[in-house]
PDB file of C-alpha atoms and ligand atoms in Angstrom:
ATOM      1  CA  MET A   7       0.000   0.000   0.000  1.00  0.00           C
ATOM      2  CA  LEU A   8       2.752   2.487   0.923  1.00  0.00           C
ATOM      3  CA  ASP A   9       4.727   1.420  -2.131  1.00  0.00           C
ATOM      4  CA  ARG A  10       1.687   2.035  -4.319  1.00  0.00           C
ATOM      5  CA  LEU A  11       0.526   5.328  -2.820  1.00  0.00           C
ATOM      6  CA  CYS A  12       3.602   7.174  -1.515  1.00  0.00           C
ATOM      7  CA  MET A  13       5.041   9.529  -4.141  1.00  0.00           C
ATOM      8  CA  THR A  14       8.744  10.252  -4.461  1.00  0.00           C
ATOM      9  CA  VAL A  15       9.652  13.767  -5.584  1.00  0.00           C
ATOM     10  CA  PRO A  16      13.299  14.286  -6.597  1.00  0.00           C
ATOM     11  CA  ASP A  17      15.043  17.563  -5.762  1.00  0.00           C
ATOM     12  CA  TYR A  18      12.248  18.948  -3.557  1.00  0.00           C
ATOM     13  CA  PRO A  19      12.325  21.331  -1.738  1.00  0.00           C
ATOM     14  CA  LYS A  20      16.013  21.674  -2.670  1.00  0.00           C
ATOM     15  CA  PRO A  21      18.350  19.949  -5.125  1.00  0.00           C
ATOM     16  CA  GLY A  22      19.617  16.697  -3.630  1.00  0.00           C
ATOM     17  CA  ILE A  23      16.587  16.105  -1.367  1.00  0.00           C
ATOM     18  CA  THR A  24      14.317  13.212  -2.315  1.00  0.00           C
ATOM     19  CA  PHE A  25      10.951  14.161  -0.839  1.00  0.00           C
ATOM     20  CA  LYS A  26       8.550  11.433   0.278  1.00  0.00           C
ATOM     21  CA  ASP A  27       5.019  12.696  -0.276  1.00  0.00           C
ATOM     22  CA  LEU A  28       2.448  10.815   1.800  1.00  0.00           C
ATOM     23  CA  THR A  29      -0.542  12.978   0.866  1.00  0.00           C
ATOM     24  CA  PRO A  30      -1.963  10.232  -1.428  1.00  0.00           C
ATOM     25  CA  VAL A  31      -1.804   7.810   1.520  1.00  0.00           C
ATOM     26  CA  PHE A  32      -3.742  10.236   3.730  1.00  0.00           C
ATOM     27  CA  ALA A  33      -6.269  10.719   0.920  1.00  0.00           C
ATOM     28  CA  ASP A  34      -6.928   6.991   0.555  1.00  0.00           C
ATOM     29  CA  ALA A  35      -9.586   5.675   2.982  1.00  0.00           C
ATOM     30  CA  GLN A  36      -7.955   2.270   3.467  1.00  0.00           C
ATOM     31  CA  GLY A  37      -4.462   3.748   3.437  1.00  0.00           C
ATOM     32  CA  LEU A  38      -5.235   6.249   6.186  1.00  0.00           C
ATOM     33  CA  ARG A  39      -6.850   3.624   8.390  1.00  0.00           C
ATOM     34  CA  ALA A  40      -3.997   1.164   7.805  1.00  0.00           C
ATOM     35  CA  ILE A  41      -1.210   3.593   8.756  1.00  0.00           C
ATOM     36  CA  VAL A  42      -3.019   4.963  11.803  1.00  0.00           C
ATOM     37  CA  ASP A  43      -3.858   1.480  13.119  1.00  0.00           C
ATOM     38  CA  ALA A  44      -0.329   0.218  12.511  1.00  0.00           C
ATOM     39  CA  ILE A  45       1.446   3.226  13.991  1.00  0.00           C
ATOM     40  CA  VAL A  46      -0.260   2.945  17.400  1.00  0.00           C
ATOM     41  CA  ARG A  47      -0.310  -0.874  17.624  1.00  0.00           C
ATOM     42  CA  PRO A  48       2.976  -1.417  19.551  1.00  0.00           C
ATOM     43  CA  PHE A  49       1.995   1.246  22.086  1.00  0.00           C
ATOM     44  CA  ALA A  50      -1.637   0.222  22.650  1.00  0.00           C
ATOM     45  CA  GLY A  51      -2.858   1.076  26.145  1.00  0.00           C
ATOM     46  CA  GLN A  52       0.443   2.762  27.024  1.00  0.00           C
ATOM     47  CA  PHE A  53      -0.286   6.430  26.253  1.00  0.00           C
ATOM     48  CA  ASP A  54      -2.701   9.181  27.335  1.00  0.00           C
ATOM     49  CA  LEU A  55      -1.861  11.814  24.752  1.00  0.00           C
ATOM     50  CA  VAL A  56      -0.728  11.783  21.124  1.00  0.00           C
ATOM     51  CA  ALA A  57       1.629  14.563  20.043  1.00  0.00           C
ATOM     52  CA  GLY A  58       1.587  15.421  16.343  1.00  0.00           C
ATOM     53  CA  ILE A  59       4.318  17.513  14.763  1.00  0.00           C
ATOM     54  CA  GLU A  60       3.195  20.334  12.443  1.00  0.00           C
ATOM     55  CA  ALA A  61       1.872  19.808   9.887  1.00  0.00           C
ATOM     56  CA  ARG A  62       1.564  16.266   8.583  1.00  0.00           C
ATOM     57  CA  GLY A  63       1.999  14.820  12.066  1.00  0.00           C
ATOM     58  CA  PHE A  64      -1.248  16.588  13.057  1.00  0.00           C
ATOM     59  CA  LEU A  65      -3.221  14.347  10.712  1.00  0.00           C
ATOM     60  CA  LEU A  66      -1.761  11.169  12.151  1.00  0.00           C
ATOM     61  CA  ALA A  67      -2.034  12.344  15.750  1.00  0.00           C
ATOM     62  CA  ALA A  68      -5.660  13.473  15.527  1.00  0.00           C
ATOM     63  CA  ALA A  69      -6.735  10.231  13.894  1.00  0.00           C
ATOM     64  CA  ALA A  70      -4.691   8.124  16.340  1.00  0.00           C
ATOM     65  CA  ALA A  71      -6.031   9.993  19.372  1.00  0.00           C
ATOM     66  CA  TYR A  72      -9.618   9.671  18.196  1.00  0.00           C
ATOM     67  CA  ALA A  73      -9.175   5.963  17.440  1.00  0.00           C
ATOM     68  CA  THR A  74      -7.646   5.225  20.843  1.00  0.00           C
ATOM     69  CA  GLY A  75      -9.777   7.469  23.045  1.00  0.00           C
ATOM     70  CA  THR A  76      -6.839   9.692  23.991  1.00  0.00           C
ATOM     71  CA  GLY A  77      -6.098  13.409  23.620  1.00  0.00           C
ATOM     72  CA  VAL A  78      -4.123  15.182  20.937  1.00  0.00           C
ATOM     73  CA  LEU A  79      -1.332  17.728  21.353  1.00  0.00           C
ATOM     74  CA  THR A  80      -0.199  20.024  18.547  1.00  0.00           C
ATOM     75  CA  VAL A  81       3.567  20.500  18.477  1.00  0.00           C
ATOM     76  CA  ARG A  82       3.776  23.687  16.459  1.00  0.00           C
ATOM     77  CA  LYS A  83       6.355  25.614  14.488  1.00  0.00           C
ATOM     78  CA  ALA A  84       7.651  28.670  16.322  1.00  0.00           C
ATOM     79  CA  GLY A  85       5.384  31.696  16.657  1.00  0.00           C
ATOM     80  CA  LYS A  86       2.022  30.012  16.140  1.00  0.00           C
ATOM     81  CA  LEU A  87       0.848  29.430  19.709  1.00  0.00           C
ATOM     82  CA  PRO A  88      -0.903  32.260  21.582  1.00  0.00           C
ATOM     83  CA  ARG A  89       0.185  31.561  25.170  1.00  0.00           C
ATOM     84  CA  GLU A  90       3.490  31.007  26.983  1.00  0.00           C
ATOM     85  CA  THR A  91       5.525  28.276  25.307  1.00  0.00           C
ATOM     86  CA  PHE A  92       8.533  26.031  25.656  1.00  0.00           C
ATOM     87  CA  THR A  93      10.737  26.269  22.550  1.00  0.00           C
ATOM     88  CA  GLU A  94      13.249  23.762  21.197  1.00  0.00           C
ATOM     89  CA  GLU A  95      15.430  24.446  18.177  1.00  0.00           C
ATOM     90  CA  TYR A  96      16.517  21.722  15.790  1.00  0.00           C
ATOM     91  CA  ALA A  97      18.418  21.193  12.568  1.00  0.00           C
ATOM     92  CA  LEU A  98      16.423  19.881   9.621  1.00  0.00           C
ATOM     93  CA  GLU A  99      17.579  17.858   6.618  1.00  0.00           C
ATOM     94  CA  TYR A 100      16.998  21.114   4.740  1.00  0.00           C
ATOM     95  CA  GLY A 101      17.499  24.066   7.101  1.00  0.00           C
ATOM     96  CA  SER A 102      16.808  24.757  10.767  1.00  0.00           C
ATOM     97  CA  ALA A 103      13.709  25.634  12.761  1.00  0.00           C
ATOM     98  CA  ALA A 104      12.071  25.540  16.192  1.00  0.00           C
ATOM     99  CA  LEU A 105       9.071  23.754  17.663  1.00  0.00           C
ATOM    100  CA  GLU A 106       6.854  24.887  20.525  1.00  0.00           C
ATOM    101  CA  VAL A 107       4.166  23.691  22.908  1.00  0.00           C
ATOM    102  CA  HIS A 108       2.240  25.680  25.488  1.00  0.00           C
ATOM    103  CA  THR A 109       3.842  25.277  28.900  1.00  0.00           C
ATOM    104  CA  THR A 110       0.526  24.051  30.327  1.00  0.00           C
ATOM    105  CA  ASP A 111      -0.650  21.726  27.542  1.00  0.00           C
ATOM    106  CA  ILE A 112       0.730  18.440  28.907  1.00  0.00           C
ATOM    107  CA  PRO A 113      -0.724  17.238  32.221  1.00  0.00           C
ATOM    108  CA  ALA A 114       2.008  16.250  34.713  1.00  0.00           C
ATOM    109  CA  GLY A 115       3.008  12.637  34.226  1.00  0.00           C
ATOM    110  CA  ALA A 116       1.097  12.227  30.953  1.00  0.00           C
ATOM    111  CA  ARG A 117       2.362   9.374  28.803  1.00  0.00           C
ATOM    112  CA  VAL A 118       2.873  10.776  25.328  1.00  0.00           C
ATOM    113  CA  LEU A 119       3.158   9.075  21.940  1.00  0.00           C
ATOM    114  CA  VAL A 120       4.943  11.330  19.405  1.00  0.00           C
ATOM    115  CA  LEU A 121       3.926  10.966  15.737  1.00  0.00           C
ATOM    116  CA  ASP A 122       5.265  12.351  12.475  1.00  0.00           C
ATOM    117  CA  ASP A 123       5.170  11.285   8.836  1.00  0.00           C
ATOM    118  CA  VAL A 124       8.879  10.886   8.027  1.00  0.00           C
ATOM    119  CA  LEU A 125      11.939  10.292  10.232  1.00  0.00           C
ATOM    120  CA  ALA A 126      15.073  11.631   8.552  1.00  0.00           C
ATOM    121  CA  THR A 127      17.911  12.949  10.774  1.00  0.00           C
ATOM    122  CA  GLY A 128      15.729  12.821  13.878  1.00  0.00           C
ATOM    123  CA  GLY A 129      16.158  16.513  14.648  1.00  0.00           C
ATOM    124  CA  THR A 130      12.450  17.289  14.461  1.00  0.00           C
ATOM    125  CA  VAL A 131      11.274  14.382  16.590  1.00  0.00           C
ATOM    126  CA  GLY A 132      14.157  14.997  19.006  1.00  0.00           C
ATOM    127  CA  ALA A 133      12.922  18.550  19.583  1.00  0.00           C
ATOM    128  CA  ALA A 134       9.386  17.240  20.202  1.00  0.00           C
ATOM    129  CA  VAL A 135      10.732  14.707  22.715  1.00  0.00           C
ATOM    130  CA  ARG A 136      12.574  17.473  24.590  1.00  0.00           C
ATOM    131  CA  LEU A 137       9.387  19.573  24.654  1.00  0.00           C
ATOM    132  CA  VAL A 138       7.389  16.708  26.175  1.00  0.00           C
ATOM    133  CA  ASN A 139      10.071  16.108  28.791  1.00  0.00           C
ATOM    134  CA  ARG A 140      10.376  19.823  29.665  1.00  0.00           C
ATOM    135  CA  SER A 141       6.577  19.941  30.056  1.00  0.00           C
ATOM    136  CA  GLY A 142       6.593  17.174  32.670  1.00  0.00           C
ATOM    137  CA  GLY A 143       5.285  14.421  30.425  1.00  0.00           C
ATOM    138  CA  SER A 144       7.034  11.194  29.516  1.00  0.00           C
ATOM    139  CA  VAL A 145       7.549   9.921  25.972  1.00  0.00           C
ATOM    140  CA  VAL A 146       6.383   6.322  25.629  1.00  0.00           C
ATOM    141  CA  GLY A 147       7.410   6.064  22.012  1.00  0.00           C
ATOM    142  CA  ILE A 148       7.783   7.588  18.599  1.00  0.00           C
ATOM    143  CA  GLY A 149       5.803   6.502  15.568  1.00  0.00           C
ATOM    144  CA  VAL A 150       6.545   7.442  11.971  1.00  0.00           C
ATOM    145  CA  VAL A 151       5.259   6.156   8.658  1.00  0.00           C
ATOM    146  CA  LEU A 152       8.604   6.234   6.823  1.00  0.00           C
ATOM    147  CA  GLU A 153      12.134   6.007   8.193  1.00  0.00           C
ATOM    148  CA  LEU A 154      14.986   7.192   5.958  1.00  0.00           C
ATOM    149  CA  VAL A 155      17.503   4.865   7.531  1.00  0.00           C
ATOM    150  CA  GLY A 156      20.615   6.382   5.965  1.00  0.00           C
ATOM    151  CA  LEU A 157      20.009   9.716   7.703  1.00  0.00           C
ATOM    152  CA  GLY A 158      20.469   8.223  11.159  1.00  0.00           C
ATOM    153  CA  GLY A 159      17.330   9.360  12.965  1.00  0.00           C
ATOM    154  CA  ARG A 160      17.029   6.204  15.031  1.00  0.00           C
ATOM    155  CA  LYS A 161      20.588   6.628  16.321  1.00  0.00           C
ATOM    156  CA  ALA A 162      19.936  10.288  17.130  1.00  0.00           C
ATOM    157  CA  LEU A 163      16.936   9.185  19.197  1.00  0.00           C
ATOM    158  CA  ALA A 164      18.878   6.560  21.152  1.00  0.00           C
ATOM    159  CA  GLY A 165      16.988   5.512  24.262  1.00  0.00           C
ATOM    160  CA  GLU A 166      13.555   6.087  22.717  1.00  0.00           C
ATOM    161  CA  ARG A 167      11.258   3.401  21.303  1.00  0.00           C
ATOM    162  CA  VAL A 168      11.030   4.196  17.596  1.00  0.00           C
ATOM    163  CA  HIS A 169       8.413   2.418  15.492  1.00  0.00           C
ATOM    164  CA  SER A 170       8.466   2.986  11.725  1.00  0.00           C
ATOM    165  CA  LEU A 171       6.040   1.342   9.315  1.00  0.00           C
ATOM    166  CA  GLN A 172       8.547   1.214   6.479  1.00  0.00           C
ATOM    167  CA  GLN A 173      12.328   1.613   6.413  1.00  0.00           C
ATOM    168  CA  LEU A 174      13.891   3.037   3.263  1.00  0.00           C
ATOM    169  CA  HIS A 175      17.565   2.312   2.734  1.00  0.00           C
ATOM    170  CA  ASP A 176      18.450   4.418  -0.318  1.00  0.00           C
TER     171      ASP A 176
HETATM  172  P1  AMP B   2      14.386  15.289  10.394  1.00  0.00           P
HETATM  173  O1  AMP B   2      14.267  16.328  11.458  1.00  0.00           O
HETATM  174  O2  AMP B   2      15.646  15.404   9.602  1.00  0.00           O
HETATM  175  O3  AMP B   2      14.181  13.895  10.945  1.00  0.00           O
HETATM  176  O4  AMP B   2      13.235  15.561   9.338  1.00  0.00           O
HETATM  177  C1  AMP B   2      11.939  15.102   9.569  1.00  0.00           C
HETATM  178  C2  AMP B   2      10.929  16.158   9.288  1.00  0.00           C
HETATM  179  O5  AMP B   2      11.147  16.809   8.052  1.00  0.00           O
HETATM  180  C3  AMP B   2       9.546  15.550   9.219  1.00  0.00           C
HETATM  181  O6  AMP B   2       8.617  16.463   9.779  1.00  0.00           O
HETATM  182  C4  AMP B   2       9.299  15.371   7.731  1.00  0.00           C
HETATM  183  O7  AMP B   2       7.982  15.695   7.401  1.00  0.00           O
HETATM  184  C5  AMP B   2      10.281  16.297   7.054  1.00  0.00           C
HETATM  185  N1  AMP B   2      11.160  15.628   6.104  1.00  0.00           N
HETATM  186  C6  AMP B   2      12.514  15.544   6.170  1.00  0.00           C
HETATM  187  N2  AMP B   2      13.030  14.904   5.132  1.00  0.00           N
HETATM  188  C7  AMP B   2      11.983  14.540   4.374  1.00  0.00           C
HETATM  189  C8  AMP B   2      11.856  13.826   3.139  1.00  0.00           C
HETATM  190  N3  AMP B   2      12.941  13.370   2.492  1.00  0.00           N
HETATM  191  N4  AMP B   2      10.629  13.623   2.647  1.00  0.00           N
HETATM  192  C9  AMP B   2       9.539  14.102   3.311  1.00  0.00           C
HETATM  193  N5  AMP B   2       9.577  14.779   4.459  1.00  0.00           N
HETATM  194  C10 AMP B   2      10.792  15.000   4.989  1.00  0.00           C
END
């Protein structure tokens, strides 16, 4: 299903980057259900809150939270949230950026599952993990649809449980 629906876009958004476009997977009724069910499966019953990273992670997190009767947390790009925030900077495969959560969004001791579409260098998910920890929550695991193995994200997230639905080795 992922092989059939995921689109590969060479040299986007910059020359040398091979972009994995999952929008056709999200748009497919069976595809969406399959990835959401599979991404939460190893963590079933172990989390109270699903954190989705802006923007594609929001789609996964909202669907996963609804399906599992948990809450959803939006981990946003810098400058989008209206109240006091924690901020964590990170390096991206193509550039650098920062993520934020409200300081009061995560209940103390909440067990948080962090979701995103693609794991590349791990910088983005790493920043989200630090935000959860700074907020007083605990990260039970990380779920991604695609893992670009050569970029070393899993190593960068050493100590965390990382679950990817498909590993790409090129
Ligand atoms: P990284 O921080 O390097 O692990 O990059 C992961 C983040 O950037 C995720 O939010 C992805 O959506 C996005 N991303 C990085 N590389 C790619 C890629 N080759 N294809 C699609 N999305 C990517």
